[in-house]
CSV table of C-alpha atoms and ligand atoms in Angstrom, one decimal:
chain,number,residue,atom,x,y,z
A,25,MET,CA,23.2,-56.7,89.5
A,26,GLY,CA,24.9,-55.8,86.2
A,27,LYS,CA,26.8,-53.3,84.7
A,28,GLN,CA,25.8,-49.7,84.5
A,29,ARG,CA,25.0,-48.3,80.3
A,30,VAL,CA,26.2,-45.4,79.0
A,31,LEU,CA,25.9,-44.0,76.0
A,32,SER,CA,27.2,-41.9,73.4
A,33,GLY,CA,28.3,-40.8,70.5
A,34,VAL,CA,31.1,-38.2,68.5
A,35,GLN,CA,29.2,-36.7,64.9
A,36,PRO,CA,31.5,-37.2,62.8
A,37,THR,CA,31.5,-33.7,61.3
A,38,GLY,CA,36.1,-33.5,60.6
A,39,ASN,CA,38.6,-31.6,62.1
A,40,TYR,CA,38.5,-34.0,65.8
A,41,HIS,CA,40.0,-32.3,67.9
A,42,LEU,CA,41.0,-32.0,71.3
A,43,GLY,CA,37.7,-30.9,73.0
A,44,ASN,CA,36.1,-34.5,70.9
A,45,TYR,CA,39.1,-36.3,73.0
A,46,LEU,CA,39.2,-34.6,76.2
A,47,GLY,CA,36.0,-33.9,76.7
A,48,ALA,CA,34.3,-36.7,75.5
A,49,ILE,CA,36.2,-39.6,74.2
A,50,ARG,CA,39.1,-39.4,76.9
A,51,ASN,CA,36.2,-39.9,79.8
A,52,TRP,CA,34.8,-42.6,78.2
A,53,VAL,CA,38.3,-43.8,78.3
A,54,GLU,CA,38.9,-43.6,81.9
A,55,GLY,CA,35.6,-45.0,83.3
A,56,GLN,CA,34.7,-47.5,80.3
A,57,SER,CA,36.0,-51.0,82.6
A,58,GLU,CA,33.3,-50.0,85.1
A,59,TYR,CA,29.9,-50.2,82.4
A,60,ASP,CA,28.7,-51.6,79.6
A,61,ASN,CA,29.6,-48.6,76.4
A,62,TYR,CA,28.0,-48.1,73.7
A,63,LEU,CA,29.7,-45.5,71.5
A,64,PHE,CA,28.5,-44.9,68.2
A,65,VAL,CA,28.8,-42.2,65.5
A,66,ALA,CA,25.8,-40.3,65.2
A,67,ASP,CA,25.8,-39.8,61.7
A,68,LEU,CA,22.1,-39.0,61.7
A,69,HIS,CA,22.9,-35.6,63.8
A,70,ALA,CA,25.5,-34.7,61.2
A,71,ILE,CA,23.5,-34.2,58.2
A,72,THR,CA,21.3,-31.5,60.6
A,73,LEU,CA,23.8,-28.9,58.5
A,74,PRO,CA,24.6,-28.6,55.3
A,75,HIS,CA,26.8,-31.7,54.5
A,76,ASP,CA,29.1,-32.9,51.7
A,77,PRO,CA,28.0,-36.6,50.6
A,78,LYS,CA,31.1,-36.8,49.4
A,79,GLN,CA,32.6,-36.5,52.4
A,80,LEU,CA,30.6,-38.4,55.2
A,81,ALA,CA,31.7,-41.8,55.4
A,82,ASN,CA,35.3,-41.4,54.9
A,83,ASN,CA,34.6,-38.6,58.0
A,84,THR,CA,33.0,-41.8,59.9
A,85,TYR,CA,35.3,-44.3,59.2
A,86,THR,CA,38.0,-41.8,60.7
A,87,LEU,CA,35.9,-41.6,63.7
A,88,VAL,CA,36.0,-45.0,63.8
A,89,GLY,CA,39.8,-45.3,63.1
A,90,LEU,CA,40.1,-42.6,67.1
A,91,TYR,CA,37.8,-43.9,68.8
A,92,LEU,CA,40.0,-47.7,69.3
A,93,ALA,CA,43.4,-45.8,68.9
A,94,CYS,CA,42.7,-43.4,71.9
A,95,GLY,CA,42.1,-46.2,73.8
A,96,LEU,CA,38.4,-47.9,73.0
A,97,ASP,CA,38.4,-51.9,74.2
A,98,LEU,CA,36.1,-53.7,72.5
A,99,ASN,CA,35.7,-56.4,75.3
A,100,HIS,CA,33.8,-52.8,77.8
A,101,SER,CA,32.7,-51.5,74.7
A,102,THR,CA,30.1,-50.9,71.9
A,103,ILE,CA,31.1,-49.1,68.4
A,104,PHE,CA,28.2,-48.8,65.8
A,105,VAL,CA,26.9,-46.1,63.1
A,106,GLN,CA,24.1,-44.8,64.2
A,107,SER,CA,22.4,-44.7,61.1
A,108,HIS,CA,23.3,-48.8,60.8
A,109,VAL,CA,20.5,-49.3,62.8
A,110,SER,CA,17.8,-48.4,61.7
A,111,ALA,CA,16.2,-48.2,65.2
A,112,HIS,CA,17.2,-44.4,66.3
A,113,SER,CA,14.8,-43.3,62.9
A,114,GLU,CA,12.1,-45.3,63.8
A,115,LEU,CA,11.8,-44.1,67.6
A,116,THR,CA,12.5,-41.0,66.3
A,117,TRP,CA,9.2,-40.9,64.5
A,118,LEU,CA,7.3,-42.5,67.9
A,119,PHE,CA,8.3,-39.8,69.3
A,120,ASN,CA,8.0,-36.7,66.8
A,121,CYS,CA,3.3,-37.7,67.8
A,122,ILE,CA,3.8,-37.4,71.9
A,123,THR,CA,6.3,-34.2,71.9
A,124,PRO,CA,4.9,-31.3,72.5
A,125,LEU,CA,6.4,-28.7,69.6
A,126,ASN,CA,6.8,-25.9,71.8
A,127,TRP,CA,9.9,-28.5,74.0
A,128,LEU,CA,12.3,-28.3,70.7
A,129,GLU,CA,11.2,-24.6,70.1
A,130,ASP,CA,13.3,-23.9,73.9
A,131,MET,CA,15.8,-25.5,72.5
A,132,ILE,CA,19.1,-23.4,73.5
A,133,GLN,CA,21.3,-24.4,71.1
A,134,PHE,CA,18.5,-25.3,68.6
A,135,LYS,CA,17.8,-20.6,68.6
A,136,GLU,CA,21.7,-20.9,68.1
A,137,LYS,CA,22.7,-22.8,65.5
A,138,ALA,CA,19.8,-21.8,63.6
A,139,VAL,CA,20.7,-17.9,64.3
A,140,LYS,CA,23.8,-19.2,62.3
A,141,GLN,CA,21.9,-20.7,59.7
A,142,GLY,CA,19.7,-18.0,58.1
A,143,GLU,CA,17.2,-18.8,56.2
A,144,ASN,CA,18.5,-22.3,55.3
A,145,VAL,CA,16.9,-24.4,59.0
A,146,ASN,CA,15.7,-27.6,57.9
A,147,VAL,CA,13.6,-29.9,60.3
A,148,GLY,CA,15.6,-32.0,61.4
A,149,LEU,CA,17.9,-29.2,63.0
A,150,LEU,CA,14.6,-28.8,65.4
A,151,ASP,CA,14.4,-31.9,65.9
A,152,TYR,CA,17.6,-32.8,66.6
A,153,PRO,CA,16.4,-33.8,70.5
A,154,VAL,CA,14.5,-36.0,68.9
A,155,LEU,CA,16.2,-38.1,67.4
A,156,MET,CA,19.2,-37.8,70.8
A,157,ALA,CA,16.8,-38.6,73.3
A,158,ALA,CA,16.0,-42.1,71.1
A,159,ASP,CA,19.1,-43.0,70.7
A,160,ILE,CA,19.6,-42.6,74.7
A,161,LEU,CA,16.5,-44.3,75.1
A,162,LEU,CA,17.0,-47.5,72.5
A,163,TYR,CA,19.9,-49.2,74.7
A,164,GLN,CA,17.7,-47.8,78.5
A,165,ALA,CA,21.5,-46.5,79.2
A,166,ASP,CA,21.6,-45.8,82.8
A,167,LYS,CA,24.1,-42.9,82.7
A,168,VAL,CA,24.8,-40.7,79.9
A,169,PRO,CA,27.3,-38.3,80.1
A,170,VAL,CA,26.8,-34.3,79.2
A,171,GLY,CA,28.3,-31.2,79.7
A,172,GLU,CA,26.7,-27.9,79.5
A,173,ASP,CA,26.0,-28.2,76.4
A,174,GLN,CA,23.7,-31.3,76.9
A,175,LYS,CA,22.1,-31.0,79.7
A,176,GLN,CA,19.4,-29.0,77.9
A,177,HIS,CA,18.6,-32.0,75.7
A,178,LEU,CA,18.9,-35.0,78.4
A,179,GLU,CA,16.3,-33.3,80.3
A,180,LEU,CA,14.4,-33.7,77.2
A,181,THR,CA,14.8,-36.5,76.6
A,182,ARG,CA,13.7,-37.6,79.6
A,183,ASP,CA,10.5,-35.5,80.0
A,184,ILE,CA,9.6,-37.9,77.0
A,185,ALA,CA,10.5,-41.0,78.8
A,186,ALA,CA,8.7,-40.1,81.4
A,187,ARG,CA,6.3,-39.0,78.9
A,188,LEU,CA,5.9,-41.9,77.3
A,189,ASN,CA,5.9,-43.8,80.3
A,190,HIS,CA,2.9,-41.9,81.7
A,191,GLN,CA,0.4,-41.6,79.3
A,192,PHE,CA,1.4,-45.0,78.1
A,193,GLY,CA,2.5,-47.4,80.1
A,194,LYS,CA,1.4,-49.2,83.1
A,195,PRO,CA,2.2,-47.0,86.7
A,196,ASP,CA,4.2,-50.7,87.8
A,197,GLN,CA,6.0,-51.0,84.1
A,198,PRO,CA,7.4,-48.0,82.6
A,199,VAL,CA,8.6,-48.7,79.3
A,200,LEU,CA,11.3,-46.6,79.7
A,201,LYS,CA,14.5,-46.3,81.6
A,202,LEU,CA,14.9,-42.4,82.2
A,203,PRO,CA,18.8,-42.0,82.0
A,204,ASP,CA,21.6,-40.0,85.2
A,205,PRO,CA,23.3,-38.4,83.9
A,206,LEU,CA,27.1,-38.9,84.0
A,207,ILE,CA,29.0,-35.2,85.1
A,208,ARG,CA,32.3,-34.5,84.2
A,209,LYS,CA,35.7,-33.3,85.1
A,210,GLU,CA,36.3,-30.1,86.1
A,211,GLY,CA,38.3,-29.4,83.4
A,212,ALA,CA,37.1,-30.9,80.1
A,213,ARG,CA,35.9,-28.4,78.7
A,214,VAL,CA,37.9,-27.6,75.4
A,215,MET,CA,37.8,-23.5,74.2
A,216,SER,CA,39.1,-21.8,71.3
A,217,LEU,CA,42.8,-21.4,71.1
A,218,ALA,CA,41.9,-18.2,69.5
A,219,ASP,CA,38.8,-16.6,71.8
A,220,GLY,CA,39.8,-18.1,75.4
A,221,THR,CA,35.4,-17.2,75.8
A,222,ARG,CA,34.1,-20.1,73.1
A,223,LYS,CA,35.0,-23.5,73.2
A,224,MET,CA,37.1,-25.7,70.8
A,225,SER,CA,34.8,-26.9,67.7
A,226,LYS,CA,35.4,-28.8,64.9
A,227,SER,CA,32.5,-25.8,62.9
A,228,ASP,CA,35.2,-22.9,63.3
A,229,PRO,CA,36.0,-21.6,60.0
A,230,SER,CA,39.4,-21.5,61.9
A,231,GLU,CA,42.2,-23.7,61.9
A,232,LEU,CA,43.9,-21.8,64.4
A,233,SER,CA,41.2,-22.1,66.9
A,234,ARG,CA,42.1,-25.2,66.9
A,235,ILE,CA,44.1,-28.2,67.8
A,236,ASN,CA,43.2,-31.4,65.4
A,237,LEU,CA,44.0,-35.1,66.8
A,238,LEU,CA,45.5,-35.5,64.3
A,239,ASP,CA,47.5,-32.6,63.3
A,240,SER,CA,51.3,-32.6,63.0
A,241,PRO,CA,53.8,-32.0,65.2
A,242,ASP,CA,54.8,-28.7,62.4
A,243,GLN,CA,51.6,-28.0,62.7
A,244,ILE,CA,51.0,-28.6,66.5
A,245,GLN,CA,54.4,-26.3,66.9
A,246,TYR,CA,52.2,-23.7,64.4
A,247,LYS,CA,48.7,-23.7,66.2
A,248,ILE,CA,50.0,-22.8,70.1
A,249,LYS,CA,53.2,-20.2,68.4
A,250,ARG,CA,50.0,-18.2,66.7
A,251,CYS,CA,47.5,-18.5,70.1
A,252,LYS,CA,46.0,-15.8,71.2
A,253,THR,CA,47.7,-14.7,74.7
A,254,ASP,CA,47.8,-12.0,76.9
A,255,PRO,CA,50.9,-9.6,78.1
A,256,ILE,CA,51.0,-10.3,81.9
A,257,ARG,CA,54.1,-12.3,82.7
A,258,GLY,CA,53.2,-15.3,85.6
A,259,LEU,CA,50.7,-17.0,84.4
A,260,THR,CA,47.6,-18.1,86.7
A,261,PHE,CA,44.9,-21.0,86.3
A,262,ASP,CA,40.9,-19.0,87.2
A,263,ASP,CA,41.3,-16.2,86.6
A,264,PRO,CA,38.7,-14.1,85.0
A,265,GLU,CA,40.5,-11.4,83.1
A,266,ARG,CA,43.3,-13.9,81.5
A,267,PRO,CA,40.9,-17.0,80.3
A,268,GLU,CA,43.0,-18.0,77.1
A,269,CYS,CA,45.6,-18.7,79.9
A,270,ASN,CA,43.2,-20.7,81.8
A,271,ASN,CA,43.0,-22.9,78.4
A,272,LEU,CA,46.6,-23.0,77.8
A,273,LEU,CA,47.3,-24.3,81.7
A,274,ALA,CA,44.6,-25.8,81.7
A,275,LEU,CA,45.1,-28.0,78.3
A,276,TYR,CA,48.4,-29.0,79.6
A,277,MET,CA,47.7,-30.3,83.9
A,278,LEU,CA,45.1,-32.2,81.2
A,279,LEU,CA,48.1,-33.8,78.4
A,280,SER,CA,50.7,-34.2,80.8
A,281,GLY,CA,48.4,-35.6,83.5
A,282,LYS,CA,50.3,-33.3,86.3
A,283,PRO,CA,47.2,-32.3,88.9
A,284,LYS,CA,46.6,-28.6,89.0
A,285,GLN,CA,48.5,-27.6,92.4
A,286,ALA,CA,51.9,-29.2,91.1
A,287,VAL,CA,51.3,-27.0,86.7
A,288,ALA,CA,49.7,-24.2,89.5
A,289,ALA,CA,53.1,-24.3,90.6
A,290,GLU,CA,55.4,-24.6,87.8
A,291,CYS,CA,54.2,-22.2,85.5
A,292,GLN,CA,53.4,-18.8,88.2
A,293,ASP,CA,56.7,-17.8,87.5
A,294,MET,CA,57.2,-18.4,83.4
A,295,GLY,CA,56.0,-16.6,80.5
A,296,TRP,CA,55.1,-17.4,77.6
A,297,GLY,CA,58.1,-17.8,75.6
A,298,GLN,CA,58.8,-21.0,78.5
A,299,PHE,CA,55.8,-21.9,78.8
A,300,LYS,CA,54.0,-22.4,74.9
A,301,PRO,CA,57.7,-24.3,73.6
A,302,LEU,CA,56.4,-26.6,77.2
A,303,LEU,CA,53.0,-27.0,75.7
A,304,THR,CA,53.4,-27.4,72.3
A,305,GLU,CA,56.2,-30.7,73.4
A,306,THR,CA,53.3,-32.1,76.3
A,307,THR,CA,50.5,-31.7,73.4
A,308,ILE,CA,53.0,-33.6,70.1
A,309,HIS,CA,53.9,-36.3,73.0
A,310,ALA,CA,50.4,-36.8,74.4
A,311,LEU,CA,49.1,-37.7,70.5
A,312,LYS,CA,52.0,-39.4,69.3
A,313,PRO,CA,50.8,-43.3,70.6
A,314,ILE,CA,47.2,-41.9,69.3
A,315,GLN,CA,48.4,-40.8,65.8
A,316,GLU,CA,50.2,-44.1,64.4
A,317,LYS,CA,47.7,-46.1,66.4
A,318,TYR,CA,45.6,-44.6,64.1
A,319,GLN,CA,47.5,-45.4,61.4
A,320,GLU,CA,47.5,-48.6,62.1
A,321,VAL,CA,44.6,-49.1,62.7
A,322,MET,CA,43.2,-47.0,59.2
A,323,GLU,CA,46.0,-49.5,56.7
A,324,ASP,CA,43.4,-52.6,58.1
A,325,LYS,CA,39.5,-51.3,56.5
A,326,GLY,CA,38.3,-55.3,57.0
A,327,TYR,CA,38.8,-55.1,60.3
A,328,LEU,CA,37.2,-51.9,60.5
A,329,GLU,CA,35.1,-52.6,58.9
A,330,SER,CA,34.1,-55.2,60.8
A,331,VAL,CA,33.9,-53.8,64.5
A,332,LEU,CA,31.1,-52.6,63.1
A,333,ARG,CA,29.4,-54.9,61.9
A,334,ASP,CA,29.6,-57.0,65.1
A,335,GLY,CA,28.9,-53.8,67.1
A,336,ARG,CA,26.2,-53.0,64.4
A,337,GLU,CA,24.7,-56.6,65.3
A,338,LYS,CA,24.8,-55.6,69.5
A,339,ALA,CA,23.5,-52.6,68.5
A,340,GLN,CA,20.5,-53.9,67.1
A,341,ALA,CA,19.4,-57.1,68.9
A,342,ILE,CA,19.1,-53.7,72.0
A,343,ALA,CA,17.4,-51.5,69.9
A,344,ASN,CA,15.0,-53.9,68.0
A,345,GLN,CA,13.9,-54.8,72.2
A,346,THR,CA,13.2,-51.9,73.0
A,347,LEU,CA,11.0,-50.0,69.8
A,348,THR,CA,9.0,-53.7,69.2
A,349,GLN,CA,8.0,-53.0,73.5
A,350,VAL,CA,7.6,-48.9,72.1
A,351,LYS,CA,5.5,-50.2,69.4
A,352,ALA,CA,3.9,-52.3,71.8
A,353,ALA,CA,3.3,-50.1,74.0
A,354,LEU,CA,1.1,-46.9,71.2
A,355,GLY,CA,-0.9,-50.1,69.9
A,356,PHE,CA,0.5,-51.2,66.9
A,357,SER,CA,0.1,-54.9,65.9
A,358,ILE,CA,3.3,-56.6,66.5
A,359,LEU,CA,4.1,-60.1,64.2
B,26,AQP,N1,35.6,-27.9,73.6
B,26,AQP,C1,34.9,-29.3,73.5
B,26,AQP,N2,35.4,-28.9,75.3
B,26,AQP,C2,35.0,-30.0,76.0
B,26,AQP,N3,34.1,-31.0,75.5
B,26,AQP,C3,33.7,-30.6,74.1
B,26,AQP,N4,33.3,-31.6,73.1
B,26,AQP,C4,33.4,-30.6,71.7
B,26,AQP,N5,34.1,-29.5,72.2
B,26,AQP,C5,34.1,-29.9,73.3
B,26,AQP,C6,32.2,-32.5,73.1
B,26,AQP,O1,33.0,-33.6,72.5
B,26,AQP,C7,31.7,-34.3,72.5
B,26,AQP,C8,31.0,-34.4,70.6
B,26,AQP,O2,30.8,-33.6,70.4
B,26,AQP,P1,30.1,-33.8,69.0
B,26,AQP,O3,30.6,-34.1,67.5
B,26,AQP,O4,27.7,-34.0,68.6
B,26,AQP,O5,29.7,-31.9,69.1
B,26,AQP,P2,29.6,-30.3,69.2
B,26,AQP,O6,29.4,-30.4,71.0
B,26,AQP,O7,29.5,-29.2,69.0
B,26,AQP,O8,30.9,-30.8,69.1
B,26,AQP,P3,31.7,-30.1,68.5
B,26,AQP,O9,33.0,-29.7,67.5
B,26,AQP,O10,31.7,-28.2,68.7
B,26,AQP,O11,31.3,-29.9,66.6
B,26,AQP,P4,30.4,-28.1,66.3
B,26,AQP,O12,31.6,-27.8,65.6
B,26,AQP,O13,30.8,-29.3,64.6
B,26,AQP,O14,29.0,-27.8,66.2
B,26,AQP,C9,30.2,-33.8,73.0
B,26,AQP,O15,30.6,-35.0,73.7
B,26,AQP,C10,30.8,-33.0,73.5
B,26,AQP,O16,31.0,-32.5,74.4
């Protein structure tokens, strides 16, 4: 039996931060040899909120550069840009026509993002989970890495696949494979430096809320110096009254690679004045090889483009096959 296929992506909206790395990209890298990975730049998703056309292509290349700099290996992973494979958009339309509207209106993330957008809510924001279903099901993925916030979307993906199989497939010959979640390791949810109860996020207007993967040592030092803490001496994990403390310790643990117990013992008597320089050093040290590799990769645009052309070819081969199967099941004429 071949390797199981994993599918995942990040939106090219800029400000790639420690949350994107520790919660997503680093996990892909660590598990990549076990799976057949399809990792994409989710640029079609990036326009569901207002965006700057001048930035989109740049952000796309930056993200591909970071994928490679973080250690994605082309022997195990196919890297591609979502909009380069038109089957994503086409399958979304087909799914739109079998997805009940109320399934989408019930999505928590839609409700949250729609409230933030006020009057300016486009149809794409509502339809985002259907595009995500198309992303996953096109590749007949076995596993999809998901955090808490994406669980509901993966459920919807499974519901759409089951509905299509039920309405248009044969009982012994499903058209689409139902994917399973690949649950992340504990501690990979990185919270904002300004508020330990909110996740670190690209769209947070405050630069001080996040550490970006491409921040300079000075920026990292400044942000950690200014981050929110509490007046209690002695640092502990898992105290619900101290979300910032838990988050900063978790960051130290994840970036240093030390086990949780060792970090708990090391930091139990520390004050912030001692801990912050330690976290600063550890962060700078962990990001240095990524930043160096990034500079190297970005100097060779031709190489990046060849990675994306190869990725597009491999992705298209699978995606177009699934799209044809779905169209045939729905009764379209196939030439
Ligand atoms: N704070 C986080 N902790 C752990 N994982 C995180 N991810 C994002 N933030 C954290 C993971 O990164 C991947 C890429 O996410 P995305 O680009 O699809 O958008 P997102 O989840 O909405 O990420 P952001 O940074 O919060 O972007 P904005 O602010 O634009 O919404 C996903 O695997 C995600 O779980």
